[in-house]
XYZ file of C-alpha atoms in Angstrom:
332
model
C -33.915 -31.043 -3.932
C -36.439 -31.267 -6.775
C -34.888 -28.175 -8.325
C -31.387 -29.627 -7.925
C -32.380 -32.927 -9.521
C -33.966 -31.162 -12.494
C -30.885 -28.979 -12.903
C -28.462 -31.920 -12.800
C -30.514 -33.879 -15.343
C -30.904 -30.988 -17.796
C -28.491 -31.475 -20.743
C -28.280 -27.696 -21.149
C -26.467 -27.520 -17.796
C -23.837 -30.116 -18.707
C -21.073 -27.533 -19.076
C -21.845 -25.909 -15.714
C -22.185 -29.256 -13.928
C -18.942 -30.473 -15.498
C -17.121 -27.318 -14.353
C -18.521 -27.612 -10.826
C -17.520 -31.234 -10.469
C -14.110 -30.610 -12.005
C -13.476 -27.792 -9.529
C -14.574 -29.976 -6.629
C -12.333 -32.764 -7.910
C -9.300 -30.472 -8.117
C -9.855 -29.232 -4.551
C -10.312 -32.743 -3.159
C -7.482 -34.498 -1.329
C -8.834 -37.956 -2.215
C -6.443 -40.125 -4.219
C -8.785 -41.926 -6.584
C -6.019 -44.298 -7.631
C -6.178 -45.931 -4.203
C -9.910 -46.622 -4.448
C -11.521 -49.604 -6.138
C -14.633 -48.415 -7.957
C -17.726 -50.193 -9.265
C -19.157 -47.386 -11.438
C -22.584 -48.921 -12.070
C -23.077 -49.756 -8.397
C -22.017 -46.264 -7.328
C -24.397 -44.653 -9.815
C -27.298 -46.684 -8.457
C -26.337 -45.706 -4.927
C -26.064 -42.008 -5.776
C -29.412 -41.893 -7.547
C -31.082 -43.805 -4.706
C -29.702 -41.349 -2.151
C -30.722 -38.303 -4.184
C -34.243 -39.629 -4.728
C -34.598 -40.473 -1.019
C -34.266 -36.822 0.027
C -37.672 -35.156 0.199
C -38.310 -32.089 -1.925
C -39.575 -28.795 -0.499
C -43.215 -29.737 -1.132
C -42.900 -32.721 1.202
C -40.876 -31.072 3.916
C -41.480 -27.337 4.470
C -38.545 -25.304 5.836
C -38.176 -25.258 9.586
C -38.904 -21.815 10.961
C -37.374 -20.260 14.027
C -39.285 -18.113 16.482
C -40.779 -15.110 14.743
C -39.421 -12.614 17.265
C -35.861 -13.796 16.603
C -36.065 -14.051 12.816
C -35.214 -11.398 10.295
C -37.458 -11.450 7.209
C -36.303 -12.873 3.894
C -32.613 -12.697 4.762
C -30.723 -15.446 3.007
C -28.700 -17.732 5.228
C -24.981 -17.512 4.757
C -23.171 -20.482 3.308
C -24.463 -23.500 1.418
C -27.597 -25.305 2.655
C -26.892 -28.620 4.378
C -28.821 -30.637 1.779
C -26.795 -29.092 -1.032
C -23.559 -29.766 0.880
C -24.548 -33.417 1.100
C -24.877 -33.626 -2.676
C -21.613 -31.750 -3.254
C -20.013 -34.221 -0.861
C -20.765 -36.890 -3.461
C -19.117 -34.839 -6.211
C -15.851 -36.792 -6.176
C -17.733 -40.015 -6.874
C -20.039 -38.307 -9.341
C -17.047 -37.205 -11.435
C -16.324 -40.866 -12.122
C -19.896 -41.623 -13.184
C -20.679 -38.205 -14.669
C -20.907 -39.339 -18.277
C -23.307 -42.140 -17.396
C -25.398 -39.793 -15.220
C -25.970 -36.997 -17.740
C -26.279 -39.240 -20.753
C -29.240 -41.167 -19.334
C -32.050 -40.543 -21.873
C -34.693 -38.093 -20.705
C -38.337 -39.202 -20.690
C -40.051 -38.704 -24.012
C -42.761 -36.514 -22.431
C -40.303 -33.945 -21.001
C -41.761 -31.184 -23.173
C -45.211 -31.753 -21.707
C -43.962 -31.556 -18.124
C -44.660 -28.444 -16.047
C -42.258 -27.052 -13.468
C -43.699 -25.330 -10.399
C -41.822 -22.920 -8.121
C -43.337 -21.264 -5.065
C -42.653 -19.003 -2.101
C -44.624 -20.075 0.977
C -46.057 -17.600 3.458
C -43.312 -15.717 5.276
C -40.685 -16.385 2.594
C -39.524 -15.028 -0.752
C -37.990 -17.033 -3.568
C -35.756 -16.067 -6.499
C -36.018 -18.321 -9.559
C -33.357 -18.180 -12.280
C -34.973 -19.265 -15.541
C -33.301 -21.198 -18.352
C -33.402 -18.243 -20.780
C -31.408 -15.992 -18.418
C -34.478 -14.247 -17.008
C -35.215 -14.002 -13.295
C -38.456 -14.202 -11.307
C -38.640 -12.975 -7.702
C -41.691 -14.447 -5.970
C -43.378 -12.681 -3.080
C -44.736 -14.772 -0.203
C -47.777 -16.953 -0.913
C -46.992 -16.876 -4.647
C -46.108 -19.466 -7.285
C -45.238 -19.796 -10.969
C -45.545 -22.646 -13.449
C -43.758 -23.061 -16.785
C -42.906 -25.786 -19.282
C -39.810 -27.929 -18.808
C -38.575 -26.691 -22.215
C -38.982 -23.026 -21.204
C -36.779 -20.778 -23.344
C -36.843 -23.068 -26.377
C -40.268 -23.018 -27.990
C -41.941 -20.626 -25.576
C -41.394 -18.250 -22.657
C -44.821 -18.431 -21.016
C -45.285 -18.354 -17.247
C -48.466 -18.883 -15.236
C -48.480 -16.750 -12.082
C -50.502 -17.072 -8.910
C -49.859 -14.220 -6.456
C -47.180 -11.566 -6.961
C -43.800 -11.629 -8.690
C -41.183 -9.283 -10.137
C -39.641 -10.315 -13.462
C -36.295 -9.340 -14.985
C -36.548 -10.469 -18.598
C -33.625 -11.459 -20.805
C -33.964 -9.923 -24.267
C -35.085 -12.249 -27.067
C -36.791 -10.500 -29.973
C -37.823 -13.824 -31.523
C -39.426 -15.283 -28.410
C -41.673 -12.940 -26.368
C -41.800 -13.393 -22.589
C -45.392 -13.849 -21.400
C -46.859 -13.846 -17.893
C -50.481 -14.958 -17.505
C -52.300 -14.288 -14.226
C -56.058 -14.568 -13.723
C -56.901 -13.869 -17.356
C -54.432 -10.972 -17.756
C -51.448 -11.517 -20.048
C -48.324 -9.334 -19.942
C -45.924 -9.599 -22.888
C -42.330 -8.314 -22.912
C -39.222 -8.694 -25.059
C -36.614 -7.469 -22.569
C -37.702 -5.510 -19.530
C -38.505 -5.650 -15.802
C -41.991 -5.463 -14.351
C -44.131 -6.449 -11.369
C -47.398 -8.394 -11.564
C -49.644 -8.439 -8.501
C -52.521 -10.888 -8.885
C -52.864 -11.698 -5.193
C -56.278 -10.001 -4.950
C -59.404 -11.648 -6.354
C -61.242 -8.520 -7.533
C -58.399 -6.601 -9.184
C -54.752 -6.837 -10.152
C -51.919 -4.631 -11.370
C -48.998 -4.736 -13.782
C -46.287 -2.172 -12.940
C -43.474 -1.480 -15.405
C -40.004 -0.653 -14.057
C -37.956 -0.687 -17.297
C -38.517 -1.330 -20.994
C -41.974 -1.668 -22.526
C -44.751 -4.258 -22.168
C -48.167 -5.007 -23.631
C -50.940 -5.862 -21.173
C -54.006 -7.775 -22.381
C -57.180 -8.670 -20.503
C -60.325 -10.585 -21.321
C -63.550 -9.215 -19.857
C -66.981 -10.788 -19.990
C -69.372 -8.077 -21.123
C -73.000 -9.155 -21.685
C -71.848 -12.703 -22.356
C -69.427 -11.589 -25.078
C -65.713 -11.830 -24.426
C -64.012 -8.567 -25.239
C -60.244 -8.247 -25.436
C -58.700 -5.133 -23.904
C -55.058 -4.177 -24.212
C -52.605 -1.319 -23.668
C -48.884 -0.546 -23.913
C -47.016 0.521 -20.764
C -43.938 2.730 -20.487
C -41.645 2.841 -17.409
C -43.408 4.268 -14.363
C -46.867 3.280 -15.633
C -49.205 0.736 -14.110
C -52.094 -1.154 -15.685
C -55.035 -1.835 -13.348
C -57.547 -4.556 -14.152
C -60.811 -4.434 -12.146
C -62.649 -7.663 -12.707
C -66.108 -6.536 -11.592
C -65.951 -3.486 -13.868
C -64.203 -5.360 -16.709
C -62.005 -2.282 -17.103
C -58.314 -1.946 -17.896
C -56.914 1.477 -16.977
C -53.500 3.102 -16.859
C -51.989 5.261 -14.109
C -48.582 6.245 -12.651
C -47.330 4.368 -9.583
C -45.001 4.884 -6.614
C -42.007 2.573 -7.200
C -41.180 2.458 -3.474
C -44.699 1.394 -2.600
C -45.015 -1.235 -5.341
C -41.503 -2.636 -5.777
C -39.761 -2.315 -2.389
C -40.786 -5.835 -1.312
C -38.347 -7.436 -3.767
C -35.463 -5.710 -1.939
C -36.619 -6.983 1.490
C -38.137 -3.617 2.411
C -41.565 -3.013 3.942
C -42.785 0.399 2.793
C -45.876 2.072 4.217
C -47.076 5.427 2.898
C -50.313 6.779 4.366
C -51.288 3.135 4.809
C -54.251 2.135 6.938
C -53.479 0.054 10.025
C -55.822 -2.656 8.722
C -53.722 -2.948 5.554
C -50.476 -2.902 7.596
C -51.715 -5.873 9.604
C -52.405 -7.903 6.435
C -48.934 -7.096 5.102
C -47.214 -8.116 8.350
C -49.176 -11.383 8.586
C -48.080 -12.349 5.104
C -44.507 -11.044 5.467
C -43.690 -12.776 8.770
C -46.129 -15.726 8.553
C -48.008 -14.869 11.741
C -51.620 -14.527 12.853
C -52.508 -11.116 14.341
C -55.455 -10.774 16.709
C -57.010 -7.337 17.314
C -58.470 -6.141 20.623
C -59.630 -2.756 21.838
C -60.670 0.300 19.818
C -61.370 -1.107 16.329
C -61.935 2.398 14.931
C -58.150 2.738 14.901
C -57.931 0.231 12.040
C -58.705 3.110 9.642
C -55.857 5.238 11.017
C -52.996 5.750 8.529
C -49.242 5.754 9.006
C -45.929 5.912 7.128
C -42.708 3.984 7.651
C -39.871 2.108 5.950
C -38.395 -1.094 7.381
C -35.424 -2.813 5.729
C -34.617 -6.334 6.973
C -36.225 -5.618 10.344
C -37.549 -8.212 12.786
C -41.271 -8.246 13.510
C -40.588 -7.050 17.052
C -38.737 -3.971 15.740
C -41.464 -3.135 13.228
C -44.275 -3.396 15.768
C -42.286 -1.457 18.346
C -41.833 1.448 15.904
C -45.447 1.427 14.735
C -46.843 1.177 18.252
C -45.637 4.677 19.116
C -47.121 6.392 16.070
C -50.273 4.266 15.686
C -51.152 3.976 19.372
C -51.263 0.281 20.288
C -49.618 -2.269 22.551
C -48.562 -5.704 21.350
C -47.455 -9.138 22.508
C -45.685 -11.826 20.457
C -46.065 -15.507 21.363
C -44.420 -17.830 18.870
C -46.387 -17.246 15.625
C -49.289 -15.413 17.244
C -49.441 -11.665 17.785
C -51.976 -9.673 19.790
C -52.515 -5.953 19.185
C -54.300 -3.982 21.885
C -55.618 -0.794 20.246
C -55.779 1.984 22.830
C -58.239 4.876 22.982
C -55.487 7.483 22.960
């Protein structure tokens, strides 16, 4: 709802909003000539109703049972909250000019917009400049309300994949834990979800990666240029920035709703599944098996299906109770 309100109030979206409302008006069977309208009163009522609906930060999405839910699959159709607003579209057409012409606060430029993907979910954010950010679970971005005008700078916490619209005059910058990635028009992944190290992986185009390291009390800037298929690795404790090739399936598959394991330790698999499905996994039995490695690809699979497949190759039994999972590691 917060995102919808910001979008409706943004003058840059006037043409799109106008087209949407006009289309809704044309498809409506309401005869406006038979209705007596108090425009000012209706506007106050609409704004009061919009403001009364809690945003996502106040009311987290209701989750179904983990064993019945498929990960990250978008629900078909239009969300109920959005339908409620579209249901007001016929009235909003009448007051549209008043609504969009309300002066914006003078401090709009100073405002920051925050978008996030809570644990167990993924979120796609379409930015004002035509770029796109896909947020992995437990990740968030912040950017100025005037993003795309005077700057294209994003602050990232966690992991995100960016598809950048080309603009030679306005570089696209992502800053995460002291590492800045700059691009003109490209697509790349930034993983800053770990505290000790992070990666920047380039899919297309070319980017510059910069890092600040504290060496003997003196801040030293490090930077490098990446080409497609290359990954920059920043290790905070070593204050080093290195370059290496990367496996695109292993690094980028998450954005396509695919879990990809390649010679992955069971301990790492467990962390991925906890984050992916928003569950807590308890381990019992032979803990030495946590170092055992396995390989597998799971596209839009339920947690039950993933664990069932892994249990045969990794040698464990499991039980799912609501959002809690127990793994019994066998000695076999």
